[in-house]
Amino acid sequence: MFWTLGSIYGASAVAFGAFGAHGLKKKIADPSKIAAWNTAAHYQLVHSGMILLTAAAAPKNKIAAGCFAAGITMFSGSIYLLTLDPQRFKALGPVTPIGGLFLIAGWTALAVGSRGKFLPKAS
């Protein structure tokens, strides 16, 4: 499940990034909103890769993968919606940092769950 989700999030991150680079500028003139959109796409792409890595290298670590997925949805998703229609979605403002906390939790869960399995053993 997480492999599929990470792949879908990765593909959509590229699509959202392309839209931000080409289509969004026709609708939004504020450079800070364009920058926010690009940040959301960047974080989505990086953490999509982390979902894939977690699914492949630590498949039992469902907490890490789940935190990455929740973080992408909340962090990037709220930024996309706030950029497109800030008045309509202003209630989502607090969701962005909560999503960031989930991304941090995913990294932490990966570190704690892996217990250094990828470090070479000392001879």
Tab-separated table of C-alpha atoms in Angstrom, residues 9-10 55 90 97 120:
chain	number	residue	atom	x	y	z
A	9	TYR	CA	2.387	11.224	-4.261
A	10	GLY	CA	5.632	11.397	-6.248
A	55	ALA	CA	8.367	0.677	2.070
A	90	LYS	CA	-8.108	29.981	5.823
A	97	PRO	CA	2.591	23.117	10.925
A	120	PRO	CA	28.184	-1.031	8.540
